[in-house]
């Protein structure tokens, strides 16, 4: 579970019956779950769980792609090791290998800047803005007008919101656009790395253990949020001071046990639980087959192209790792879909809903047309998805992507800010600049060229009406070799310089990649308008069908939760292992298991000090009386996905008992359908975190700050 | 565990303390284990287990690479599906896909010939021939003379033995040549395929589940032994009749349970438990690293070369599968060696033995020089192993191998039979012919050429003194392209025709591969003599050191068993799962687990009839009362390796309760050191076999013959 938000998509539909322990609930839905939560073991007030102005919810933060939480009054933030990995890497250099050795700031002054672009988003408000979003959105509008109207409403809501000081705002669709929420966050820009254990703890087991149980990974690390002395958000400055959060999580001092209630609040990225049966079928039978092939070709091409070039190997290592991890997840999803008969489940749910609609003329009048529209749109979209998949391979060529981003940025800047495409407004300048800068750390011209050529092969398979004739002509007339020989975009300073140039300079440029971007632009715009037009119609059909699904669920006494969309969600469950024929997973792993896995090499190389103390059973106050040893990781039924990485795990009293950091490969199909018999989340136990901090790394300063042992 | 006898080597030495449930015992050792066996639960007389003239031991047979057993008075033989796989494949053709659909002969007359070369070896006698083997073998002989003397003694023992009608005899070294046994077998040449379940049962789970637990594979199939009407062994003939074995196994009618005593007799191929610490270290640190690389290159080259060529793909599928399986096993061995600290174990055992020798002047006098000699020889041999590994890649080129075999055959035939190299005597004619014929089913000239070129790359890395100058010169002067363009050896008839030509015709031949074989011959002979010379010295040193190890073990009250060498062995243990931190393997898998894995596609595609009957709980009389369902596979601690595949598993009463068919990847390091906490054998439960036969395939005829339900 290393890659937050792997699948970019929008929220869609289909009935997923809400059963105990399933659900990525909106904060506003939690009070209604009160009785269930109490029965499940919750000891604090269910109403508090829905309140963004109080603990524990206002101690939960987003890192953009990962989740995290405040664990001290001084802005200390706990999250996963793999969520602060980039910042550890950023601060490492020859002779100062924090990735291997770990990092601990002895004082606040020793805390180092996180990787460029690191942010901590503190949620300030979340409110239903459906009325404002759908203002003027009538059934008379055609698809494109409808899309544009929704976008205009969205942008104006965001602009109004961001007039407040220190706010970052967004509006996301829920239930396929049946509802919209405006989320307001304080964006903290001065993020510092405080502490990360050695790689042999934080990433113990590496790729071998990734997605696996039993697990023994100390996947945790700490940031601190800094703000200007007046409390406002500000970029890094030596004079900045630690941010004082409104709340922070108390570290549990009672042991967590098998069967205990646990809950997680965080920012799950994307799920597809409400997709229609036809969409799911097309995805598994068509899209994933092609996606697997494209991924395999991608990895093979990179491996071949970097072969023997150490510098290129390093630059592409994380891209390759990400691609391989994604392939692994795809395989898991496909096997998991088979195992739970996902298509059968979807067909049944679809049929049940349609039967319910058909059984009543009023319902048929209300939802029948939308259902028919949606069905037609789904089959229209399915082919578009396959083409998009192939077209997207072009963006593996980082210089083409950079040129297109730059030209789009120039074109959009010709418009007033409010009329620009999302992602190209003034508020996006910094993130575009950071993205364009990052290229230098993962780009090699020779490799990029190979990937570009491979992408052209895929491009040739795309339906003729989806191709871009001027782009093709320009590539053909220039030739791939000259593209790379003559471009200046490989140089970061040159690349960034284009950020301030007007579109006319692009049009006149002789840089071949800039010329490609200019040539491609009209075609891309046309394709984009077509996609928007379809998205407009899709929103109309899907939001109405989803309204039907909500009514159907209500009639059956079920409560639906929306698909994950990167917004704050709450999920609960219990600590528990699982049983399969011939196999039992027990809920906790322990010190003994870590020691047994230790080889002292490669992925199983915990520090000697850790191994010898574990062997000596020097567990301090952190051993579990029932287990008779130090717990390391545990399993629960909480319902999470990518984006939840780093989420604090809370016990029945709302206290911190660890961090969610992974799922298991046989459970990744949960993005499509959750099954409490199959799906398990893996957490690092807070006791293992605290033990490492006290016994191995001497992080007493942080323990004291967190109120541990006080 | 698909590849019998993967590592060709000789039996060597080092102390492996014999603890409960460890041990591949010689039949003659079992009476001495009597008390232990009784304590472990054996209900029949331990003495019977060492008696080759009575049940159960004389019902155990070898298939040459797999083990098997008689299960009826009519010569019906039960073994693994993967052991009869070649025969199922051999009898399949378009429109008659026995691999997928299974095969069941309705009557004896419908039983079909097994694949060419299939044999059933019935053990008739096993006796210590150390005195005869070492006759004239004195310490005055140099290495080569010693080797040749041992070989002469071996051949004369075998020749004398094979003068008896219907006998196939061999002499193998035990404890590094400290002991020799002559094994006499009846060689049954008319082997027929009787029954194999559908591939969706027999290979359920495929590569995905290979080496894994939980497992749900019905890995069983049946042959029948046929002989001439007079009872003598004879090639296939319509007039042949079923062989009447002296004994056959009774199918158990009491349920097998968790904790029950089980035992296995069969023909384990190769283990390295008595290797010295230095040999093991060199193997894991040097040899396996190179071997992994060579295997990876081999697979990659084949994949690339067969790409797009459907015919070649099919021809190389099993080679590729074998290579990938071997790579997987290597990885398992390497990870397993780390997990159990194999090198540490070996160092300690080595040090303990040396300390025992050093502690007493008499022992030092007796074993000290041999130990020093062995140490020197081991370091001499280690480099030779690395070179051999690279040189062996040349034999991936099947035409070169064929040419060399043919020329050697011609050269050896110039000598009297008794003086020829083992493997090139008259008794070997048929097997050479079969090997040369088989080439046609797994050879493609284009692929062969690529592999030959790759091998030349490895050849170039071999130490100069190990290279063969005339061979190199011939390859260089001919050129690889012309080698393949001009040879006739790709044609089976032409290839086989060379079997009857004298060496002089080879010398005069213009066939470039024949010319290569002729050019290479003197160098190969020289290298072979060098290897023999070293082997002679090795036998001298190792047999003496091993005598010391045996004495050391005796002094400590331990009993040593020799490394596996393909001869009949007995092992016992109990049905039991295992526990690791966070994980429990329960000992039985069941119908429910099979149904849960079923996807109806690919590797998880049991026949519909099986799935629907399992779902309907139509288990007949085969359900287990305690489990409440039909058992499918189970785990035990019996100590087996490659070659044991197909071994009957017997309960405490000596009755048939299933077949051993695999181990688990975390346990494959058992070839180097057994650990009852880690090593598990996977068996197919006889109740699942019988259920499949009765409920799915209607094999009532065979059930009746086996006395089931009578």
PDB file of C-alpha atoms in Angstrom, chain A residues 213-216 304 334-335 338-339 579-594 596-599 601 632 635, chain B residues 213-216 304 334-335 338-339 579-594 596-599 601 632 635:
ATOM      1  CA  UNK A 213       1.006 -11.124   6.894  1.00  0.00           C
ATOM      2  CA  UNK A 214       2.725 -11.958   9.242  1.00  0.00           C
ATOM      3  CA  UNK A 215       4.356  -8.538   9.278  1.00  0.00           C
ATOM      4  CA  UNK A 216       6.974  -6.978  11.529  1.00  0.00           C
ATOM      5  CA  UNK A 304      16.527  -2.631 -20.064  1.00  0.00           C
ATOM      6  CA  UNK A 334      -7.777  -9.805 -10.022  1.00  0.00           C
ATOM      7  CA  UNK A 335      -7.227 -12.850  -7.806  1.00  0.00           C
ATOM      8  CA  UNK A 338     -12.156 -14.177  -8.493  1.00  0.00           C
ATOM      9  CA  UNK A 339     -12.052 -15.306  -4.886  1.00  0.00           C
ATOM     10  CA  UNK A 579      -9.097 -18.009   9.382  1.00  0.00           C
ATOM     11  CA  UNK A 580      -8.896 -19.654   6.006  1.00  0.00           C
ATOM     12  CA  UNK A 581      -8.964 -23.334   5.240  1.00  0.00           C
ATOM     13  CA  UNK A 582      -5.635 -24.684   6.502  1.00  0.00           C
ATOM     14  CA  UNK A 583      -4.485 -21.312   7.778  1.00  0.00           C
ATOM     15  CA  UNK A 584      -5.010 -19.028  10.726  1.00  0.00           C
ATOM     16  CA  UNK A 585      -3.678 -15.519  11.045  1.00  0.00           C
ATOM     17  CA  UNK A 586      -3.318 -14.601  14.695  1.00  0.00           C
ATOM     18  CA  UNK A 587      -3.942 -10.904  15.338  1.00  0.00           C
ATOM     19  CA  UNK A 588      -0.597  -9.842  16.792  1.00  0.00           C
ATOM     20  CA  UNK A 589       2.981 -10.345  15.681  1.00  0.00           C
ATOM     21  CA  UNK A 590       5.663 -10.043  18.287  1.00  0.00           C
ATOM     22  CA  UNK A 591       9.326  -9.490  19.038  1.00  0.00           C
ATOM     23  CA  UNK A 592      10.095 -13.180  18.596  1.00  0.00           C
ATOM     24  CA  UNK A 593       8.789 -13.157  15.045  1.00  0.00           C
ATOM     25  CA  UNK A 594      10.870 -10.139  14.135  1.00  0.00           C
ATOM     26  CA  UNK A 596      13.178 -14.979  13.613  1.00  0.00           C
ATOM     27  CA  UNK A 597      12.958 -13.039  10.342  1.00  0.00           C
ATOM     28  CA  UNK A 598      16.159 -11.105  10.926  1.00  0.00           C
ATOM     29  CA  UNK A 599      18.968 -12.132   8.579  1.00  0.00           C
ATOM     30  CA  UNK A 601      21.092  -8.444   5.329  1.00  0.00           C
ATOM     31  CA  UNK A 632       4.915  -5.414  16.847  1.00  0.00           C
ATOM     32  CA  UNK A 635      -4.585  -6.918  12.270  1.00  0.00           C
TER      33      UNK A 635
ATOM     34  CA  UNK B 213       0.274 -24.093   2.099  1.00  0.00           C
ATOM     35  CA  UNK B 214      -2.732 -24.115   2.312  1.00  0.00           C
ATOM     36  CA  UNK B 215      -2.945 -26.553  -0.575  1.00  0.00           C
ATOM     37  CA  UNK B 216      -5.871 -28.301  -2.272  1.00  0.00           C
ATOM     38  CA  UNK B 304      12.906 -14.093 -25.884  1.00  0.00           C
ATOM     39  CA  UNK B 334      18.699 -19.237   0.228  1.00  0.00           C
ATOM     40  CA  UNK B 335      15.970 -17.627   2.335  1.00  0.00           C
ATOM     41  CA  UNK B 338      19.214 -17.446   6.342  1.00  0.00           C
ATOM     42  CA  UNK B 339      16.181 -18.238   8.461  1.00  0.00           C
ATOM     43  CA  UNK B 579       2.966 -22.154  14.129  1.00  0.00           C
ATOM     44  CA  UNK B 580       4.943 -19.055  13.307  1.00  0.00           C
ATOM     45  CA  UNK B 581       4.607 -15.619  14.826  1.00  0.00           C
ATOM     46  CA  UNK B 582       1.275 -14.282  13.579  1.00  0.00           C
ATOM     47  CA  UNK B 583       0.471 -17.425  11.634  1.00  0.00           C
ATOM     48  CA  UNK B 584      -0.813 -20.934  12.225  1.00  0.00           C
ATOM     49  CA  UNK B 585      -0.997 -23.681   9.632  1.00  0.00           C
ATOM     50  CA  UNK B 586      -3.711 -26.129  10.558  1.00  0.00           C
ATOM     51  CA  UNK B 587      -2.885 -29.689   9.487  1.00  0.00           C
ATOM     52  CA  UNK B 588      -5.797 -30.419   7.146  1.00  0.00           C
ATOM     53  CA  UNK B 589      -7.303 -28.551   4.241  1.00  0.00           C
ATOM     54  CA  UNK B 590     -10.837 -29.375   3.278  1.00  0.00           C
ATOM     55  CA  UNK B 591     -13.534 -29.267   0.637  1.00  0.00           C
ATOM     56  CA  UNK B 592     -14.583 -25.778   1.693  1.00  0.00           C
ATOM     57  CA  UNK B 593     -11.121 -24.394   1.038  1.00  0.00           C
ATOM     58  CA  UNK B 594     -11.003 -25.935  -2.411  1.00  0.00           C
ATOM     59  CA  UNK B 596     -13.228 -21.059  -1.972  1.00  0.00           C
ATOM     60  CA  UNK B 597     -10.165 -21.131  -4.247  1.00  0.00           C
ATOM     61  CA  UNK B 598     -12.118 -22.223  -7.300  1.00  0.00           C
ATOM     62  CA  UNK B 599     -12.354 -19.509  -9.942  1.00  0.00           C
ATOM     63  CA  UNK B 601     -10.367 -20.441 -14.828  1.00  0.00           C
ATOM     64  CA  UNK B 632      -8.161 -32.731   0.900  1.00  0.00           C
ATOM     65  CA  UNK B 635       0.773 -31.670   6.584  1.00  0.00           C
TER      66      UNK B 635
END
